[in-house]
PDB file of N, CA, C and O in Angstrom:
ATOM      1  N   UNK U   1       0.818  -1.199   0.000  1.00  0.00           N
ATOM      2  CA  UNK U   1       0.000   0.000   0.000  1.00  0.00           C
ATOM      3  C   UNK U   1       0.861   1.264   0.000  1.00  0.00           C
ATOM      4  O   UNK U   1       0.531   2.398  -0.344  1.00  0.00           O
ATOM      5  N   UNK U   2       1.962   0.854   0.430  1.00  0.00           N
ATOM      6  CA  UNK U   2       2.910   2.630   0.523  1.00  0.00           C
ATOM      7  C   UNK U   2       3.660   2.605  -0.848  1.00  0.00           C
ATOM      8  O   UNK U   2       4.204   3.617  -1.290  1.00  0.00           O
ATOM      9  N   UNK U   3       3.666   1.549  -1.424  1.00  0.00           N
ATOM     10  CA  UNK U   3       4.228   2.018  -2.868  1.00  0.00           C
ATOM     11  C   UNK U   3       3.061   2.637  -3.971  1.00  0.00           C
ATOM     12  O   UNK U   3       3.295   3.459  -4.857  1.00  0.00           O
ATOM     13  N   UNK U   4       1.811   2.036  -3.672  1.00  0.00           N
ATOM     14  CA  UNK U   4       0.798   2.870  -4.301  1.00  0.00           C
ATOM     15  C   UNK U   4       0.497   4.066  -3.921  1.00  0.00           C
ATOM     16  O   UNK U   4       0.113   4.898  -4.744  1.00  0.00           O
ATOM     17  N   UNK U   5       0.637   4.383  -2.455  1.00  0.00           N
ATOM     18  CA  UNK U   5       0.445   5.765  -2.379  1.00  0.00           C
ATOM     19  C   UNK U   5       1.575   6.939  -2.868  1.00  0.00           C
ATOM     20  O   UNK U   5       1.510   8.093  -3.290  1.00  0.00           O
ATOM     21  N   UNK U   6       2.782   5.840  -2.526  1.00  0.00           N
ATOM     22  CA  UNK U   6       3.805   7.158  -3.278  1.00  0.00           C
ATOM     23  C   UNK U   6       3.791   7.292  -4.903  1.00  0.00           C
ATOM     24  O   UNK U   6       3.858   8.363  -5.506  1.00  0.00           O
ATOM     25  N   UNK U   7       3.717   6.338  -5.342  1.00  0.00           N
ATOM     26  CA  UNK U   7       3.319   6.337  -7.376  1.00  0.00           C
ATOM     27  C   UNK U   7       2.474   7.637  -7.282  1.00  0.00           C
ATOM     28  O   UNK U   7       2.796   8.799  -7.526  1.00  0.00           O
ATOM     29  N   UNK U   8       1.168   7.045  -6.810  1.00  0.00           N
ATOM     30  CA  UNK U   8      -0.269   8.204  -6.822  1.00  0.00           C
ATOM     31  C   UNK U   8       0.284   9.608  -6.597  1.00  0.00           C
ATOM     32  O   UNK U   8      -0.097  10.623  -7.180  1.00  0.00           O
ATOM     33  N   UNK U   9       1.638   9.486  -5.274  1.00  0.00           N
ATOM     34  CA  UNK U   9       1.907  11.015  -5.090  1.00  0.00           C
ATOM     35  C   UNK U   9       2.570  11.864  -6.198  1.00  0.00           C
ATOM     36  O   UNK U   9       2.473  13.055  -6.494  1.00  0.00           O
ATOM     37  N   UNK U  10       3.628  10.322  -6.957  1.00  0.00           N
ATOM     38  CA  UNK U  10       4.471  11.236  -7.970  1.00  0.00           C
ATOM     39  C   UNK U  10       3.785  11.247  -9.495  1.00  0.00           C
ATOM     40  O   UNK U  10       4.478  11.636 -10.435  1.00  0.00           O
ATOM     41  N   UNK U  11       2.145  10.728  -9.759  1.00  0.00           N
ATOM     42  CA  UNK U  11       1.593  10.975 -11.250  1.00  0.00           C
ATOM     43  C   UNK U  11       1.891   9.888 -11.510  1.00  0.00           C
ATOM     44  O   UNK U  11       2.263   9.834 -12.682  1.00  0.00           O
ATOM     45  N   UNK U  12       1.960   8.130 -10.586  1.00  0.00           N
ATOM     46  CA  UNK U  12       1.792   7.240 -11.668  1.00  0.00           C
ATOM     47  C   UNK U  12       0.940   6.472 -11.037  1.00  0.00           C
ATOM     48  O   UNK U  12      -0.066   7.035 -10.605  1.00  0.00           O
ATOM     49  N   UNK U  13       1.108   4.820 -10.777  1.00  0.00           N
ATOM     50  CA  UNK U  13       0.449   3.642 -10.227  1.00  0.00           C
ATOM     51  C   UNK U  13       1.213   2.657 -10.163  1.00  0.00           C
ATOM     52  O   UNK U  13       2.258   2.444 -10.776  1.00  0.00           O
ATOM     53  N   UNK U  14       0.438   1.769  -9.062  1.00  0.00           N
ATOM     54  CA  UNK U  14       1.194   0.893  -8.824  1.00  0.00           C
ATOM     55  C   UNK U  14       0.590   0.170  -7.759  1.00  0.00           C
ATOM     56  O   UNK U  14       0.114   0.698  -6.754  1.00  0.00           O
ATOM     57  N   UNK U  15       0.633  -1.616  -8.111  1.00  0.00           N
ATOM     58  CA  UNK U  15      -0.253  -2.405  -7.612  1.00  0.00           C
ATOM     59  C   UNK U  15       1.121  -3.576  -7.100  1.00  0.00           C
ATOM     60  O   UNK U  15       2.133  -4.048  -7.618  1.00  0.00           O
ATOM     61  N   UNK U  16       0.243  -3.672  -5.499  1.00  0.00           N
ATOM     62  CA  UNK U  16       1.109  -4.200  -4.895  1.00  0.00           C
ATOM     63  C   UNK U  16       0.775  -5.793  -5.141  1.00  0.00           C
ATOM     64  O   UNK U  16      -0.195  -5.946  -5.883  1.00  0.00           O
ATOM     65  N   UNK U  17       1.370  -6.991  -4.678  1.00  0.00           N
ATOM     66  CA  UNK U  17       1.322  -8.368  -5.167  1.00  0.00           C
ATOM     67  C   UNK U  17       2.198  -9.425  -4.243  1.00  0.00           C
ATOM     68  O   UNK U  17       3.412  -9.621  -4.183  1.00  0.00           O
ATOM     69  N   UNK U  18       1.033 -10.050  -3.519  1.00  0.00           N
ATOM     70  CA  UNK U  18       1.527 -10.989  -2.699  1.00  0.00           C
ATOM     71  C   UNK U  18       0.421 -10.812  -1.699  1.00  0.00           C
ATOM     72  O   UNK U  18      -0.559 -10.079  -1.830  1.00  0.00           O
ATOM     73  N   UNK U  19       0.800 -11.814  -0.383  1.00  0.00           N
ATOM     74  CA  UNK U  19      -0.058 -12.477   0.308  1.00  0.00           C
ATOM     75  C   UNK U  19      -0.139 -11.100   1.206  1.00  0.00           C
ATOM     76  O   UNK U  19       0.958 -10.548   1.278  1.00  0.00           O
ATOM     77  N   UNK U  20      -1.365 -10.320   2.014  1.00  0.00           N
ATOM     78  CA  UNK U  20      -1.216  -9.445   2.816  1.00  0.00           C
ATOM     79  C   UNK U  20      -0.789  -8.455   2.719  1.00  0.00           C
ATOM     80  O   UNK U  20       0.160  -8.067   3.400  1.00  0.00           O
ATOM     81  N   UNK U  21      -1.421  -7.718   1.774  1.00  0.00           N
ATOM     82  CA  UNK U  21      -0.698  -6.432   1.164  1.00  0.00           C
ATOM     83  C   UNK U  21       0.251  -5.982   0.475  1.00  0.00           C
ATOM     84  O   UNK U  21       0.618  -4.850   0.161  1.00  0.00           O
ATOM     85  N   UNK U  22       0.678  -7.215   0.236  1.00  0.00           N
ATOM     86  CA  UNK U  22       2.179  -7.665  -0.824  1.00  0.00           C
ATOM     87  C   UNK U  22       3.634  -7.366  -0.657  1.00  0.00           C
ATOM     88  O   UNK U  22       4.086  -6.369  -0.094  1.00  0.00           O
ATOM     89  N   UNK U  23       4.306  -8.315  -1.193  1.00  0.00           N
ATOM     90  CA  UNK U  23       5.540  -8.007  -1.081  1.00  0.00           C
ATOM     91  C   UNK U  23       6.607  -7.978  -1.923  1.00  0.00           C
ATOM     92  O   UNK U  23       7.817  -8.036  -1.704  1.00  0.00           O
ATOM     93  N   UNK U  24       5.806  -7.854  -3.181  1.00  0.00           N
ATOM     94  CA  UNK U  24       6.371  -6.810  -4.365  1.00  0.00           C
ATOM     95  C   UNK U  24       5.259  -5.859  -4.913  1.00  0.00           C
ATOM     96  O   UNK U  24       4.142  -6.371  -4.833  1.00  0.00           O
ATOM     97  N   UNK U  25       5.283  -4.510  -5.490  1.00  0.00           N
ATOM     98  CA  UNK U  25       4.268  -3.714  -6.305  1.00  0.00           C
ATOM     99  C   UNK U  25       5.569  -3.508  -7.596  1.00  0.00           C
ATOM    100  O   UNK U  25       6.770  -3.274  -7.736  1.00  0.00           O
ATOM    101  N   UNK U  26       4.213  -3.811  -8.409  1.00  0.00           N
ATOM    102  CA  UNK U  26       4.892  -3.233  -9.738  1.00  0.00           C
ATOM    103  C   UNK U  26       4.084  -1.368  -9.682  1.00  0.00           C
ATOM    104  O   UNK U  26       2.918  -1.045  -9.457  1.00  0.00           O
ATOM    105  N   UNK U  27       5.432  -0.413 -10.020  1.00  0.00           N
ATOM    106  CA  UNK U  27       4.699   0.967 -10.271  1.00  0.00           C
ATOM    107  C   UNK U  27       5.195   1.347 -11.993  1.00  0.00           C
ATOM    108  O   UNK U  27       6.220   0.969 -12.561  1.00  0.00           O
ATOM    109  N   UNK U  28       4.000   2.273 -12.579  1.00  0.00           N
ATOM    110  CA  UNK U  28       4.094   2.129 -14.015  1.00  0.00           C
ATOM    111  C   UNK U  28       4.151   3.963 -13.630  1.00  0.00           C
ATOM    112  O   UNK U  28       3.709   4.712 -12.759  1.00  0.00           O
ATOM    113  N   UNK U  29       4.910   4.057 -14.771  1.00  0.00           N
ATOM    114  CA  UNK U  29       4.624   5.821 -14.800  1.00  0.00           C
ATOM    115  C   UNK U  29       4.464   6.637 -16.401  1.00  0.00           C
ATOM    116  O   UNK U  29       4.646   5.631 -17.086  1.00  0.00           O
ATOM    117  N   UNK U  30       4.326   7.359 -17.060  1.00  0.00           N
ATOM    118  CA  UNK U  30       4.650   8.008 -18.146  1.00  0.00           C
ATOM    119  C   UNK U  30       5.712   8.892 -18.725  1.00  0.00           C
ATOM    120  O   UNK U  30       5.866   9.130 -19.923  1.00  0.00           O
ATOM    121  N   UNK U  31       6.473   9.378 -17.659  1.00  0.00           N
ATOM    122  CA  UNK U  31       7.211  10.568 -17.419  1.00  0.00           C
ATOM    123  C   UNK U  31       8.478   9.787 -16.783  1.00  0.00           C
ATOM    124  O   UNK U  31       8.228   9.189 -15.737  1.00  0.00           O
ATOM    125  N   UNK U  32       9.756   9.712 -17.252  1.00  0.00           N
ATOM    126  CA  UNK U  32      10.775   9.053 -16.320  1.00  0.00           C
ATOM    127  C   UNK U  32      11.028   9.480 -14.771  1.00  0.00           C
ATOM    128  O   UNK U  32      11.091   8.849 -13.716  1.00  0.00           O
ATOM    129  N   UNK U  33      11.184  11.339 -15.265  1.00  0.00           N
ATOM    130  CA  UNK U  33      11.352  12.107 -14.285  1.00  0.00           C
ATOM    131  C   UNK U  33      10.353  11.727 -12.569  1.00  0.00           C
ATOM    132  O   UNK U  33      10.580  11.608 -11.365  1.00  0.00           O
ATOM    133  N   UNK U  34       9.120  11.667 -13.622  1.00  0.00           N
ATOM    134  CA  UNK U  34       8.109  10.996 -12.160  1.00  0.00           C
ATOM    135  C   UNK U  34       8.283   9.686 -11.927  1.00  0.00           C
ATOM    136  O   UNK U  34       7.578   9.306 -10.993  1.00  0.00           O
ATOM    137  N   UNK U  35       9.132   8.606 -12.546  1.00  0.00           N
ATOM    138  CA  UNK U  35       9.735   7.539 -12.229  1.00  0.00           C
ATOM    139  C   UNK U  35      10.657   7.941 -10.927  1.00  0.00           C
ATOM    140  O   UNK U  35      10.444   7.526  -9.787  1.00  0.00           O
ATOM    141  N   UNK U  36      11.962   9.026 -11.398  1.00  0.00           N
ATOM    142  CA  UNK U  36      12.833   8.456 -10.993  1.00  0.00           C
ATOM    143  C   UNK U  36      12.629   8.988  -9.222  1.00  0.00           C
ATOM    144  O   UNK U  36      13.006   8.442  -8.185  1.00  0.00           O
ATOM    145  N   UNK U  37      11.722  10.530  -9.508  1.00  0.00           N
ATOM    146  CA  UNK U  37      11.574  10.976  -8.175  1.00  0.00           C
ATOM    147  C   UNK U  37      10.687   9.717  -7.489  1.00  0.00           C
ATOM    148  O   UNK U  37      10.779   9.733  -6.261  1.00  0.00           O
ATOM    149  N   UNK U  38      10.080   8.931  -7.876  1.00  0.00           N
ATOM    150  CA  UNK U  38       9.496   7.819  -7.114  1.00  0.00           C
ATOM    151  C   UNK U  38      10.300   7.007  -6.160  1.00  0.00           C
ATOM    152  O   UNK U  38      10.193   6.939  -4.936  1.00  0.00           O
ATOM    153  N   UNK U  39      11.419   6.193  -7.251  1.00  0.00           N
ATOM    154  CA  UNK U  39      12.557   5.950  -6.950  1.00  0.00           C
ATOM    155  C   UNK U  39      12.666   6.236  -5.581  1.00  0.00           C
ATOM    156  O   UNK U  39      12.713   5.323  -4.756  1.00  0.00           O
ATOM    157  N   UNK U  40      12.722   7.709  -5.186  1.00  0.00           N
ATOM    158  CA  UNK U  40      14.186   8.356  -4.428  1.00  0.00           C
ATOM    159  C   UNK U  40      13.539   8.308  -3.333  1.00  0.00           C
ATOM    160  O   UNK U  40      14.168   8.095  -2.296  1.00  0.00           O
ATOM    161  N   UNK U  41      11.803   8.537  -3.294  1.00  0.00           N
ATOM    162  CA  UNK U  41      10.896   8.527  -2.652  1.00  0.00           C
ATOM    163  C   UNK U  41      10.910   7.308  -1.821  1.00  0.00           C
ATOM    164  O   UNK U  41      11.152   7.313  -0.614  1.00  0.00           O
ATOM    165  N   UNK U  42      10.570   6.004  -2.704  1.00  0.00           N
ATOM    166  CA  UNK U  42      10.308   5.077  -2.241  1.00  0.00           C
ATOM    167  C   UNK U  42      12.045   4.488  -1.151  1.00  0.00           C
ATOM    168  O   UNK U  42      12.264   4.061  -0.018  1.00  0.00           O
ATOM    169  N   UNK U  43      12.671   4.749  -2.091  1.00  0.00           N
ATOM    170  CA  UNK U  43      14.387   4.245  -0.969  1.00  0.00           C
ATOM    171  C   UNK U  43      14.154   4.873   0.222  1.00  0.00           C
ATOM    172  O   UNK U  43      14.479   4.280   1.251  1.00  0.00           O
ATOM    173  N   UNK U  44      13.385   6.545   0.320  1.00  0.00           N
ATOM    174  CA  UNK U  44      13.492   6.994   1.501  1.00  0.00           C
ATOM    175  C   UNK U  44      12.527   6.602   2.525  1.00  0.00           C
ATOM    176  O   UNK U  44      12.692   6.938   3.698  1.00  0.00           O
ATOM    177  N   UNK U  45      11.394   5.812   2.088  1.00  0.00           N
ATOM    178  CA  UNK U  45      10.722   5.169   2.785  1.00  0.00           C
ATOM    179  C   UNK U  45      10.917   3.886   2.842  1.00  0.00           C
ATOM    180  O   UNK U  45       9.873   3.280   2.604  1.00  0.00           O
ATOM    181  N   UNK U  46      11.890   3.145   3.076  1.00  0.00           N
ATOM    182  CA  UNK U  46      12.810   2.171   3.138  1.00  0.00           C
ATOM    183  C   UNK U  46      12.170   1.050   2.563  1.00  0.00           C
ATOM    184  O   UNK U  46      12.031  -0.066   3.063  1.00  0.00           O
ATOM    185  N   UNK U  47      11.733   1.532   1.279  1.00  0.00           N
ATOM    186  CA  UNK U  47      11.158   0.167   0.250  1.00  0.00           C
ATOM    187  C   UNK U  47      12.626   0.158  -0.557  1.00  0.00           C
ATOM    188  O   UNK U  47      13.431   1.090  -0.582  1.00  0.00           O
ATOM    189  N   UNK U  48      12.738  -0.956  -1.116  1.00  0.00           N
ATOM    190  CA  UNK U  48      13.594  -1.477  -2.138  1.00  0.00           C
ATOM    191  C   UNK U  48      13.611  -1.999  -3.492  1.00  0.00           C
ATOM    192  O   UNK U  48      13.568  -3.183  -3.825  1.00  0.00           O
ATOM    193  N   UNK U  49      13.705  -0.568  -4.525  1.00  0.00           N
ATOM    194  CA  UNK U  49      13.416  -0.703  -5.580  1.00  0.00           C
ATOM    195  C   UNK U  49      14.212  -1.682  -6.317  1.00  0.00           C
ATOM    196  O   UNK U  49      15.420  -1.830  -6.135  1.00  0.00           O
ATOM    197  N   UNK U  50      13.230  -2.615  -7.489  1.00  0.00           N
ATOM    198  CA  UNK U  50      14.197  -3.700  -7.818  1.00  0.00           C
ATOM    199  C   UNK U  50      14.437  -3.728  -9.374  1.00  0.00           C
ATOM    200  O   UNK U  50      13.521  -4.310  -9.956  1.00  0.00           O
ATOM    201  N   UNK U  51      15.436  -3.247 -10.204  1.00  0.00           N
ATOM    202  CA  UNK U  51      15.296  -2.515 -11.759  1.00  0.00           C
ATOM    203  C   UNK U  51      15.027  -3.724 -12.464  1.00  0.00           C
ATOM    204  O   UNK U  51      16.091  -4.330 -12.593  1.00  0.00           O
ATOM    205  N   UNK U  52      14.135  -4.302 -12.944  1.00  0.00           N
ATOM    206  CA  UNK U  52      12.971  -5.125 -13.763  1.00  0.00           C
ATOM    207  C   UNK U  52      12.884  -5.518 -15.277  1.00  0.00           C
ATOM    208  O   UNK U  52      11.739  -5.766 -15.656  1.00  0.00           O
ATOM    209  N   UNK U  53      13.916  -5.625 -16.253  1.00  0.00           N
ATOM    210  CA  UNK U  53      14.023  -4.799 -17.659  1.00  0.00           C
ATOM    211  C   UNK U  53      12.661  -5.019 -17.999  1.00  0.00           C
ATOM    212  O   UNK U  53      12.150  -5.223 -16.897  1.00  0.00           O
ATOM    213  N   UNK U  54      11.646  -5.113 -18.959  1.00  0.00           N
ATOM    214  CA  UNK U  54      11.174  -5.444 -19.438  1.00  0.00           C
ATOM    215  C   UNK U  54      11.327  -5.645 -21.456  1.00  0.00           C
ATOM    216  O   UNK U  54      12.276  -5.230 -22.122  1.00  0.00           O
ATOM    217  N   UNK U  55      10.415  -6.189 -21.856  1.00  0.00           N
ATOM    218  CA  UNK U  55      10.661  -6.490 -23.648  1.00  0.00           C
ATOM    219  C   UNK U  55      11.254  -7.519 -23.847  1.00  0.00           C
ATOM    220  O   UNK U  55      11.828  -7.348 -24.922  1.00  0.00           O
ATOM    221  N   UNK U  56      11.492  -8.564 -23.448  1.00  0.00           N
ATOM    222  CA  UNK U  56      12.662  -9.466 -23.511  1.00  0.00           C
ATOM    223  C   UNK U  56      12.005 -10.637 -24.305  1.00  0.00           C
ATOM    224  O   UNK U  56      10.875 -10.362 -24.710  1.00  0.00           O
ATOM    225  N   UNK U  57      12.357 -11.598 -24.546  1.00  0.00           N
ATOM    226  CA  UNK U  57      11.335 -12.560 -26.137  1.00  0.00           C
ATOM    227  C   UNK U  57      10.241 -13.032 -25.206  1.00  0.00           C
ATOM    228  O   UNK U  57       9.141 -12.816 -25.714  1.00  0.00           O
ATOM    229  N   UNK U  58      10.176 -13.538 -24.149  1.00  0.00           N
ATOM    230  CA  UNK U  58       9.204 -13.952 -23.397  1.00  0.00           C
ATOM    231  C   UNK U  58       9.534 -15.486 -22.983  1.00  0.00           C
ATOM    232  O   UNK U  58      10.625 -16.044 -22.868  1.00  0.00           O
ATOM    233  N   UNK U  59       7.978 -16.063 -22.766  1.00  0.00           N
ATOM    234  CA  UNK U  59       8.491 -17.336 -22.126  1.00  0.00           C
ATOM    235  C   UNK U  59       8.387 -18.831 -23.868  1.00  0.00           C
ATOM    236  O   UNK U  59       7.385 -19.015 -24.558  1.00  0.00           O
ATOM    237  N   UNK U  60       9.157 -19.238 -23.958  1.00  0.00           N
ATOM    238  CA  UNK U  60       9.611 -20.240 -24.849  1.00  0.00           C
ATOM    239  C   UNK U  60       8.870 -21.793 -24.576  1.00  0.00           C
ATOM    240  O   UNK U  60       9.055 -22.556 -23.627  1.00  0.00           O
ATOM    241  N   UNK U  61       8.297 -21.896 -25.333  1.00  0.00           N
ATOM    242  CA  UNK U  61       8.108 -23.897 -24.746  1.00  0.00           C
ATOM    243  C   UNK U  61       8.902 -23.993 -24.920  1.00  0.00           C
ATOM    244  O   UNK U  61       9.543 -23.383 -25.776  1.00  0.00           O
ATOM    245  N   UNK U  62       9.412 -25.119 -23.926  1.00  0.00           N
ATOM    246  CA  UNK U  62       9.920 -26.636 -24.522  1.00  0.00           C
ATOM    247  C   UNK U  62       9.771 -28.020 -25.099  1.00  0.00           C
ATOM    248  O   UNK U  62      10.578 -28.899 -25.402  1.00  0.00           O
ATOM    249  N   UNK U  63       8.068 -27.878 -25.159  1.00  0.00           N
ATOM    250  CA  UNK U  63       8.371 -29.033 -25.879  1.00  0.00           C
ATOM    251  C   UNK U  63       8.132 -29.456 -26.933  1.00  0.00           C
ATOM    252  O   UNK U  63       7.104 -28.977 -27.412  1.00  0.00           O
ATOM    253  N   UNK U  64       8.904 -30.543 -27.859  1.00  0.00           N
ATOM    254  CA  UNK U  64       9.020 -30.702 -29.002  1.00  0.00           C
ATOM    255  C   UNK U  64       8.463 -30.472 -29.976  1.00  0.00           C
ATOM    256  O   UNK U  64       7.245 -30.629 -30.062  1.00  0.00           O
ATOM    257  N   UNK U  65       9.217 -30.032 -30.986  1.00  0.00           N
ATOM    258  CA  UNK U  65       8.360 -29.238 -32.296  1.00  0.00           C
ATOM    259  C   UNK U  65       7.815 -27.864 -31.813  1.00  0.00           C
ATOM    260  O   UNK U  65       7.041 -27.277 -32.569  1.00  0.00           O
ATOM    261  N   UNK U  66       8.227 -27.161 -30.340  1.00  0.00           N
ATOM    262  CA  UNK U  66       7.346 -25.868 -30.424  1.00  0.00           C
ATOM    263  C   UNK U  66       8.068 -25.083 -30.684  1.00  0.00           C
ATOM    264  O   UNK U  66       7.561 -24.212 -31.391  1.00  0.00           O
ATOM    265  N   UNK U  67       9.583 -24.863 -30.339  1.00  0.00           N
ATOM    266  CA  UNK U  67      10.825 -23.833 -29.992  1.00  0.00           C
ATOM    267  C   UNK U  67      11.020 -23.385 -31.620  1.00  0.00           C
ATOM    268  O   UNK U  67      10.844 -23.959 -32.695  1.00  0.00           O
ATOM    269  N   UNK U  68      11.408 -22.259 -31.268  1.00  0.00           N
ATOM    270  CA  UNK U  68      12.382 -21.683 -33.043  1.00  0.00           C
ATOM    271  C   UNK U  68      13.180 -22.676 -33.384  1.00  0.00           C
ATOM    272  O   UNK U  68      13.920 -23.363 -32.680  1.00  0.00           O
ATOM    273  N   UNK U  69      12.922 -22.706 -34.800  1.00  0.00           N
ATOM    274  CA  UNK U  69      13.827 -23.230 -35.982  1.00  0.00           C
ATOM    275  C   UNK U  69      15.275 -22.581 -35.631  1.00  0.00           C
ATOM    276  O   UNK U  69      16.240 -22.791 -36.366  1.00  0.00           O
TER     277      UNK U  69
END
């Protein structure tokens, strides 16, 4: 809940995930700048931001005949 309220404070969102109020939130923003002040926000409220890449090919079967040529 305190990572959604600080997103909300800096112009973005962010939904927390796990048992009891969670214990990861993903926060989404538009603006880096309101990313990064989130960031600085959230370290100072002794959450621990965790850098996430995203775009990556995704998840692959394995099994036979499904994978790239």
């Amino acid at each position: 809940a305190r990572a959604a309220a600080l997103a909300a404070a800096h112009g973005g969102a962010a939904k927390p995930s796990g048992a009891g109020g969670g214990d990861v939130a993903l926060a989404f923003f538009e603006a880096e700048d309101a990313a990064d002040a989130f960031l600085a926000a959230a370290e100072n409220a002794g959450l621990e931001p965790l850098d996430v890449p995203l775009g990556g090919p995704g998840p692959l079967s394995t099994r036979s005949g499904d994978g790239p040529n």
